Amino acid sequence: MSLGTPLRTSARSRRRRRYALVLVTTLVVASIAAVVGLTTGSFHASLEQVASALTGEGDGRTTVVVVGLRVPRVLAALAIGAALGLAGAVFQTLARNPLASPDIIGFSAGSATGSLVGLTLLAPAASPAAGAWMGGLLTVLVVMAIARSVGISRERTVLAGIALSTLLSAVNDYLLTRAPLEIARNATQWLHGSLAATSFDDVALLFASIGILSLVLVAVYRDFRALELGDDTAVALGVRTGRVRVLLIVVAALLTGAATAVAGPIGFIALAAPQLARRTMGATGIPLVGSAVTGAAVLLVADVIAQRALAPLQIPVGLVTAVVGGAYLFWIVSRRRR
């Protein structure tokens, strides 16, 4: 046995310990944020009151506030953050670019356009969820059709998505100017990303969607990791790169659509969570589980800040993530220049 073998084994062991430590720490942060989200606010509830409400033994007011309002919001933040973290990890792995995300490639804008069409032109009183799903799926089809017309590659797919995102943003602005004032106000709040109106039905939709799509990712996990090594290596390993790439893009787009359908387009999470997970966990590639856990924790913390920073005024969580996302982009640019 060569000297390099025990050294490689030791390095892998250290990476695994670091991965586990950071993963546990992130889960602890998410747990603390969840406790803060459940107990604080205009109506303060102690841990005992929260526990009683969750077990069905609390008084009526506490049960309504904790179980009816706060629990769905916390669960939705965790699920949406995990979905966006997974989507970002897939996009960045396929593009091998830390700036690739559903926000930049156009899927978030497409989901928003679908919702706005429904709210402003078809059924103003309806939920924006159905429109978000349809808009996201149509955007996937258009991006893939544009890329396929000249041969699918990560560069063409990203460029097609950026171009389409720019066009859809203009369409969104036009729809807002044509909508009645009340509808435009509600649509604008939704476009900023908000978890204020989430319900257990939304949570059920999120968990079902994430569960099914995660099973697809598990089924193609080997091919996914092979693509990380480059197309030539993946082909040598027997991976059908074109089909697998299309499947992964569709899965990532559907994850984004599920998140957008519930809370509107929330930026930064899909962009930064995978890179935060990779850097803090010391992974050689972008970890899927780490990205999901990091995205869930970051979005939940951001939502708690959005609720409590200017209390009693609550701001959309998308505004908080946008501020952090801008700082993150400046940091990426400064590192690349150096």
Short mmCIF file of C-alpha atoms in Angstrom, two decimals:
data_model
loop_
_atom_site.label_atom_id
_atom_site.label_comp_id
_atom_site.label_asym_id
_atom_site.label_seq_id
_atom_site.Cartn_x
_atom_site.Cartn_y
_atom_site.Cartn_z
CA MET A 1 0.00 0.00 0.00
CA SER A 2 1.44 3.37 -1.02
CA LEU A 3 1.89 6.27 1.37
CA GLY A 4 -0.73 8.25 -0.56
CA THR A 5 -3.52 5.81 0.33
CA PRO A 6 -3.66 6.51 4.11
CA LEU A 7 -3.25 10.23 3.41
CA ARG A 8 -6.23 10.20 1.06
CA THR A 9 -8.24 8.17 3.58
CA SER A 10 -7.40 10.66 6.33
CA ALA A 11 -8.38 13.60 4.11
CA ARG A 12 -11.72 11.98 3.28
CA SER A 13 -12.32 11.31 6.97
CA ARG A 14 -11.64 14.94 7.85
CA ARG A 15 -13.98 16.15 5.10
CA ARG A 16 -16.74 13.85 6.34
CA ARG A 17 -16.33 15.08 9.93
CA ARG A 18 -16.39 18.69 8.76
CA TYR A 19 -19.44 18.01 6.60
CA ALA A 20 -21.29 16.40 9.51
CA LEU A 21 -20.31 19.19 11.92
CA VAL A 22 -21.46 21.98 9.59
CA LEU A 23 -24.65 20.10 8.76
CA VAL A 24 -25.53 19.70 12.44
CA THR A 25 -24.65 23.34 13.14
CA THR A 26 -26.91 24.49 10.30
CA LEU A 27 -29.76 22.36 11.64
CA VAL A 28 -29.27 23.89 15.09
CA VAL A 29 -29.42 27.40 13.60
CA ALA A 30 -32.63 26.47 11.78
CA SER A 31 -34.09 25.05 15.00
CA ILE A 32 -33.30 28.25 16.91
CA ALA A 33 -34.86 30.36 14.15
CA ALA A 34 -37.95 28.14 14.24
CA VAL A 35 -38.31 28.62 18.00
CA VAL A 36 -37.98 32.39 17.60
CA GLY A 37 -40.53 32.37 14.80
CA LEU A 38 -43.03 30.36 16.87
CA THR A 39 -42.69 32.24 20.15
CA THR A 40 -42.11 35.92 19.32
CA GLY A 41 -44.16 38.58 17.58
CA SER A 42 -47.07 40.84 18.43
CA PHE A 43 -48.43 37.89 20.42
CA HIS A 44 -45.71 36.40 22.60
CA ALA A 45 -46.02 32.70 23.42
CA SER A 46 -43.78 30.79 25.78
CA LEU A 47 -42.30 27.42 24.88
CA GLU A 48 -44.83 25.78 27.20
CA GLN A 49 -47.71 27.51 25.42
CA VAL A 50 -46.33 26.51 22.03
CA ALA A 51 -46.01 22.90 23.16
CA SER A 52 -49.57 22.93 24.50
CA ALA A 53 -50.90 24.40 21.26
CA LEU A 54 -49.07 21.78 19.18
CA THR A 55 -50.51 18.96 21.29
CA GLY A 56 -54.04 20.40 21.11
CA GLU A 57 -54.18 21.42 24.76
CA GLY A 58 -53.61 25.17 24.41
CA ASP A 59 -56.19 27.93 24.68
CA GLY A 60 -58.01 29.08 21.57
CA ARG A 61 -56.02 32.25 20.89
CA THR A 62 -52.65 30.58 21.27
CA THR A 63 -53.72 27.69 19.05
CA VAL A 64 -54.94 30.01 16.30
CA VAL A 65 -51.76 32.10 16.29
CA VAL A 66 -49.22 29.30 16.73
CA VAL A 67 -50.81 26.42 14.82
CA GLY A 68 -52.89 28.38 12.35
CA LEU A 69 -50.37 31.09 11.41
CA ARG A 70 -46.84 30.49 12.61
CA VAL A 71 -46.35 26.75 12.13
CA PRO A 72 -47.33 26.79 8.42
CA ARG A 73 -45.06 29.80 7.87
CA VAL A 74 -42.06 28.12 9.50
CA LEU A 75 -42.62 24.85 7.64
CA ALA A 76 -43.12 26.69 4.34
CA ALA A 77 -39.89 28.66 4.84
CA LEU A 78 -37.96 25.45 5.47
CA ALA A 79 -39.50 23.67 2.48
CA ILE A 80 -39.11 26.59 0.06
CA GLY A 81 -35.53 27.19 1.17
CA ALA A 82 -34.72 23.50 0.66
CA ALA A 83 -36.36 23.47 -2.79
CA LEU A 84 -34.47 26.56 -3.94
CA GLY A 85 -31.21 25.23 -2.48
CA LEU A 86 -31.61 21.99 -4.43
CA ALA A 87 -32.55 23.83 -7.63
CA GLY A 88 -29.52 26.09 -7.32
CA ALA A 89 -27.22 23.13 -6.68
CA VAL A 90 -28.43 21.41 -9.85
CA PHE A 91 -28.07 24.52 -12.02
CA GLN A 92 -24.62 25.41 -10.70
CA THR A 93 -23.36 21.85 -11.13
CA LEU A 94 -24.60 21.65 -14.70
CA ALA A 95 -23.27 25.09 -15.62
CA ARG A 96 -20.12 24.78 -13.45
CA ASN A 97 -20.70 28.42 -12.58
CA PRO A 98 -21.36 29.83 -9.07
CA LEU A 99 -23.64 32.50 -10.56
CA ALA A 100 -26.03 30.07 -12.25
CA SER A 101 -29.44 29.94 -10.56
CA PRO A 102 -33.15 29.87 -11.45
CA ASP A 103 -33.27 33.63 -10.81
CA ILE A 104 -30.69 34.36 -13.50
CA ILE A 105 -31.68 31.66 -16.00
CA GLY A 106 -35.28 32.89 -16.16
CA PHE A 107 -37.41 30.24 -14.48
CA SER A 108 -38.38 32.46 -11.54
CA ALA A 109 -39.38 35.26 -13.94
CA GLY A 110 -41.43 32.77 -15.97
CA SER A 111 -43.30 31.59 -12.88
CA ALA A 112 -43.99 35.20 -11.94
CA THR A 113 -45.29 35.95 -15.44
CA GLY A 114 -47.68 33.01 -15.30
CA SER A 115 -49.06 34.21 -11.98
CA LEU A 116 -49.43 37.80 -13.18
CA VAL A 117 -51.29 36.70 -16.30
CA GLY A 118 -53.73 34.82 -14.09
CA LEU A 119 -54.13 37.64 -11.57
CA THR A 120 -54.45 40.51 -14.03
CA LEU A 121 -56.09 39.01 -17.12
CA LEU A 122 -57.89 35.77 -16.25
CA ALA A 123 -59.01 35.33 -12.64
CA PRO A 124 -58.07 38.20 -10.30
CA ALA A 125 -59.51 36.44 -7.25
CA ALA A 126 -57.72 33.14 -7.88
CA SER A 127 -54.56 31.89 -6.25
CA PRO A 128 -51.33 32.67 -8.16
CA ALA A 129 -50.10 29.07 -7.66
CA ALA A 130 -51.54 27.55 -10.84
CA GLY A 131 -50.19 30.38 -12.98
CA ALA A 132 -46.75 30.01 -11.40
CA TRP A 133 -46.63 26.32 -12.26
CA MET A 134 -47.73 26.91 -15.83
CA GLY A 135 -45.38 29.84 -16.32
CA GLY A 136 -42.42 27.91 -14.98
CA LEU A 137 -43.10 24.88 -17.16
CA LEU A 138 -43.58 26.99 -20.29
CA THR A 139 -40.33 28.80 -19.56
CA VAL A 140 -38.54 25.46 -19.31
CA LEU A 141 -39.93 24.41 -22.67
CA VAL A 142 -38.98 27.68 -24.35
CA VAL A 143 -35.44 27.72 -22.91
CA MET A 144 -34.86 24.09 -23.90
CA ALA A 145 -36.29 24.69 -27.40
CA ILE A 146 -33.98 27.66 -27.93
CA ALA A 147 -30.97 25.75 -26.66
CA ARG A 148 -31.83 22.58 -28.61
CA SER A 149 -32.17 24.48 -31.87
CA VAL A 150 -28.39 24.99 -31.85
CA GLY A 151 -27.42 21.98 -29.75
CA ILE A 152 -27.84 21.75 -25.98
CA SER A 153 -24.89 23.02 -23.99
CA ARG A 154 -24.59 24.70 -20.64
CA GLU A 155 -23.48 27.99 -22.20
CA ARG A 156 -26.38 28.17 -24.66
CA THR A 157 -28.90 27.14 -22.02
CA VAL A 158 -27.72 29.85 -19.62
CA LEU A 159 -27.66 32.53 -22.33
CA ALA A 160 -31.12 31.54 -23.58
CA GLY A 161 -32.43 31.74 -20.02
CA ILE A 162 -30.89 35.16 -19.40
CA ALA A 163 -32.38 36.53 -22.62
CA LEU A 164 -35.81 35.13 -21.83
CA SER A 165 -35.63 36.42 -18.25
CA THR A 166 -35.04 39.95 -19.51
CA LEU A 167 -38.04 39.74 -21.82
CA LEU A 168 -40.29 38.28 -19.13
CA SER A 169 -39.30 40.99 -16.64
CA ALA A 170 -40.48 43.60 -19.16
CA VAL A 171 -43.74 41.67 -19.61
CA ASN A 172 -44.23 41.57 -15.83
CA ASP A 173 -43.77 45.33 -15.54
CA TYR A 174 -46.26 45.91 -18.37
CA LEU A 175 -48.88 43.64 -16.75
CA LEU A 176 -48.57 45.56 -13.48
CA THR A 177 -49.16 48.88 -15.23
CA ARG A 178 -52.33 47.51 -16.86
CA ALA A 179 -53.80 45.94 -13.72
CA PRO A 180 -56.35 47.66 -11.42
CA LEU A 181 -54.76 49.37 -8.42
CA GLU A 182 -55.77 46.81 -5.79
CA ILE A 183 -54.71 43.84 -7.91
CA ALA A 184 -51.43 45.56 -8.80
CA ARG A 185 -50.73 46.20 -5.12
CA ASN A 186 -51.32 42.56 -4.16
CA ALA A 187 -49.35 41.30 -7.15
CA THR A 188 -46.44 43.58 -6.32
CA GLN A 189 -46.29 42.24 -2.77
CA TRP A 190 -46.37 38.67 -4.11
CA LEU A 191 -43.61 39.48 -6.62
CA HIS A 192 -41.35 40.55 -3.74
CA GLY A 193 -41.69 37.11 -2.18
CA SER A 194 -43.82 36.71 0.93
CA LEU A 195 -44.64 33.90 3.34
CA ALA A 196 -47.38 35.82 5.16
CA ALA A 197 -50.34 33.95 3.66
CA THR A 198 -49.05 30.37 3.73
CA SER A 199 -51.31 27.57 4.91
CA PHE A 200 -51.08 23.86 5.62
CA ASP A 201 -52.36 23.19 2.10
CA ASP A 202 -49.33 25.09 0.77
CA VAL A 203 -47.05 23.10 3.05
CA ALA A 204 -48.56 19.82 1.84
CA LEU A 205 -48.02 20.88 -1.78
CA LEU A 206 -44.42 21.80 -1.07
CA PHE A 207 -43.51 18.62 0.78
CA ALA A 208 -45.20 16.40 -1.81
CA SER A 209 -43.45 18.19 -4.69
CA ILE A 210 -40.04 18.16 -3.01
CA GLY A 211 -40.41 14.50 -2.04
CA ILE A 212 -41.25 13.34 -5.55
CA LEU A 213 -38.59 15.46 -7.24
CA SER A 214 -35.97 14.41 -4.68
CA LEU A 215 -36.63 10.77 -5.57
CA VAL A 216 -35.88 11.65 -9.21
CA LEU A 217 -32.59 13.24 -8.12
CA VAL A 218 -31.72 10.12 -6.12
CA ALA A 219 -32.43 7.95 -9.17
CA VAL A 220 -29.98 9.93 -11.35
CA TYR A 221 -27.50 10.81 -8.62
CA ARG A 222 -24.66 8.78 -10.13
CA ASP A 223 -25.10 10.46 -13.51
CA PHE A 224 -25.40 13.85 -11.79
CA ARG A 225 -22.01 13.39 -10.12
CA ALA A 226 -20.50 12.15 -13.37
CA LEU A 227 -21.57 15.38 -15.12
CA GLU A 228 -19.66 17.26 -12.45
CA LEU A 229 -16.45 15.81 -13.90
CA GLY A 230 -17.20 17.17 -17.37
CA ASP A 231 -19.16 15.95 -20.36
CA ASP A 232 -16.28 13.97 -21.86
CA THR A 233 -15.69 12.05 -18.65
CA ALA A 234 -19.42 11.49 -18.18
CA VAL A 235 -19.75 10.08 -21.69
CA ALA A 236 -16.80 7.78 -21.04
CA LEU A 237 -18.63 6.53 -17.94
CA GLY A 238 -21.68 5.70 -20.01
CA VAL A 239 -23.86 8.71 -19.16
CA ARG A 240 -26.28 9.99 -21.78
CA THR A 241 -25.41 13.58 -21.07
CA GLY A 242 -28.10 15.22 -23.21
CA ARG A 243 -31.01 13.31 -21.67
CA VAL A 244 -29.72 13.55 -18.13
CA ARG A 245 -29.07 17.29 -18.49
CA VAL A 246 -32.62 17.90 -19.76
CA LEU A 247 -34.10 15.81 -16.94
CA LEU A 248 -32.08 17.67 -14.29
CA ILE A 249 -33.05 21.07 -15.69
CA VAL A 250 -36.73 20.09 -15.66
CA VAL A 251 -36.46 18.84 -12.05
CA ALA A 252 -34.74 22.06 -10.95
CA ALA A 253 -37.35 24.15 -12.76
CA LEU A 254 -40.19 22.24 -11.09
CA LEU A 255 -38.59 22.76 -7.68
CA THR A 256 -38.42 26.47 -8.44
CA GLY A 257 -42.02 26.46 -9.64
CA ALA A 258 -43.23 24.78 -6.44
CA ALA A 259 -41.47 27.40 -4.32
CA THR A 260 -42.69 30.30 -6.47
CA ALA A 261 -46.25 29.00 -6.52
CA VAL A 262 -46.47 29.34 -2.73
CA ALA A 263 -44.41 32.42 -1.89
CA GLY A 264 -43.65 34.24 -5.12
CA PRO A 265 -40.15 34.66 -6.57
CA ILE A 266 -37.60 34.74 -3.73
CA GLY A 267 -34.12 35.62 -4.89
CA PHE A 268 -30.62 34.84 -3.55
CA ILE A 269 -31.40 31.48 -1.90
CA ALA A 270 -30.87 29.34 -5.01
CA LEU A 271 -27.85 31.46 -5.92
CA ALA A 272 -25.97 31.44 -2.63
CA ALA A 273 -27.06 28.37 -0.65
CA PRO A 274 -25.11 25.84 -2.78
CA GLN A 275 -21.91 27.90 -2.59
CA LEU A 276 -22.30 28.51 1.15
CA ALA A 277 -22.76 24.77 1.65
CA ARG A 278 -19.77 23.87 -0.51
CA ARG A 279 -17.43 26.35 1.14
CA THR A 280 -18.44 25.77 4.75
CA MET A 281 -18.61 21.99 4.42
CA GLY A 282 -15.36 21.70 2.48
CA ALA A 283 -16.95 19.59 -0.24
CA THR A 284 -15.17 19.04 -3.55
CA GLY A 285 -18.45 19.44 -5.42
CA ILE A 286 -21.76 21.05 -4.55
CA PRO A 287 -23.53 18.87 -1.94
CA LEU A 288 -27.22 18.35 -2.60
CA VAL A 289 -28.24 17.64 1.00
CA GLY A 290 -26.02 20.42 2.29
CA SER A 291 -27.49 22.87 -0.22
CA ALA A 292 -31.05 21.95 0.78
CA VAL A 293 -30.35 22.29 4.52
CA THR A 294 -28.46 25.55 4.03
CA GLY A 295 -31.23 27.00 1.87
CA ALA A 296 -33.85 26.04 4.44
CA ALA A 297 -31.91 27.61 7.32
CA VAL A 298 -31.06 30.81 5.42
CA LEU A 299 -34.64 31.43 4.27
CA LEU A 300 -36.09 30.76 7.73
CA VAL A 301 -33.62 33.16 9.35
CA ALA A 302 -34.36 35.76 6.67
CA ASP A 303 -38.12 35.39 7.25
CA VAL A 304 -37.71 35.85 11.01
CA ILE A 305 -35.71 39.02 10.32
CA ALA A 306 -38.38 40.20 7.87
CA GLN A 307 -41.05 39.75 10.55
CA ARG A 308 -39.18 41.19 13.54
CA ALA A 309 -36.69 43.79 12.24
CA LEU A 310 -39.28 46.57 11.76
CA ALA A 311 -42.05 45.18 14.01
CA PRO A 312 -44.97 45.70 14.03
CA LEU A 313 -44.37 46.37 10.30
CA GLN A 314 -43.61 43.20 8.37
CA ILE A 315 -41.67 43.33 5.13
CA PRO A 316 -41.62 40.66 2.38
CA VAL A 317 -38.86 38.13 2.91
CA GLY A 318 -37.78 38.60 -0.70
CA LEU A 319 -36.55 42.11 0.16
CA VAL A 320 -34.32 40.72 2.91
CA THR A 321 -32.85 38.04 0.67
CA ALA A 322 -32.33 40.61 -2.10
CA VAL A 323 -30.20 42.78 0.21
CA VAL A 324 -28.09 39.80 1.26
CA GLY A 325 -27.94 38.60 -2.34
CA GLY A 326 -26.56 41.93 -3.53
CA ALA A 327 -23.79 41.76 -0.94
CA TYR A 328 -23.06 38.18 -1.97
CA LEU A 329 -22.71 39.15 -5.63
CA PHE A 330 -20.32 41.98 -4.75
CA TRP A 331 -18.27 39.47 -2.74
CA ILE A 332 -18.14 37.01 -5.66
CA VAL A 333 -17.05 39.76 -8.07
CA SER A 334 -14.34 41.02 -5.70
CA ARG A 335 -12.95 37.49 -5.25
CA ARG A 336 -12.86 36.90 -9.01
CA ARG A 337 -11.09 40.18 -9.65
CA ARG A 338 -8.43 39.30 -7.06
#
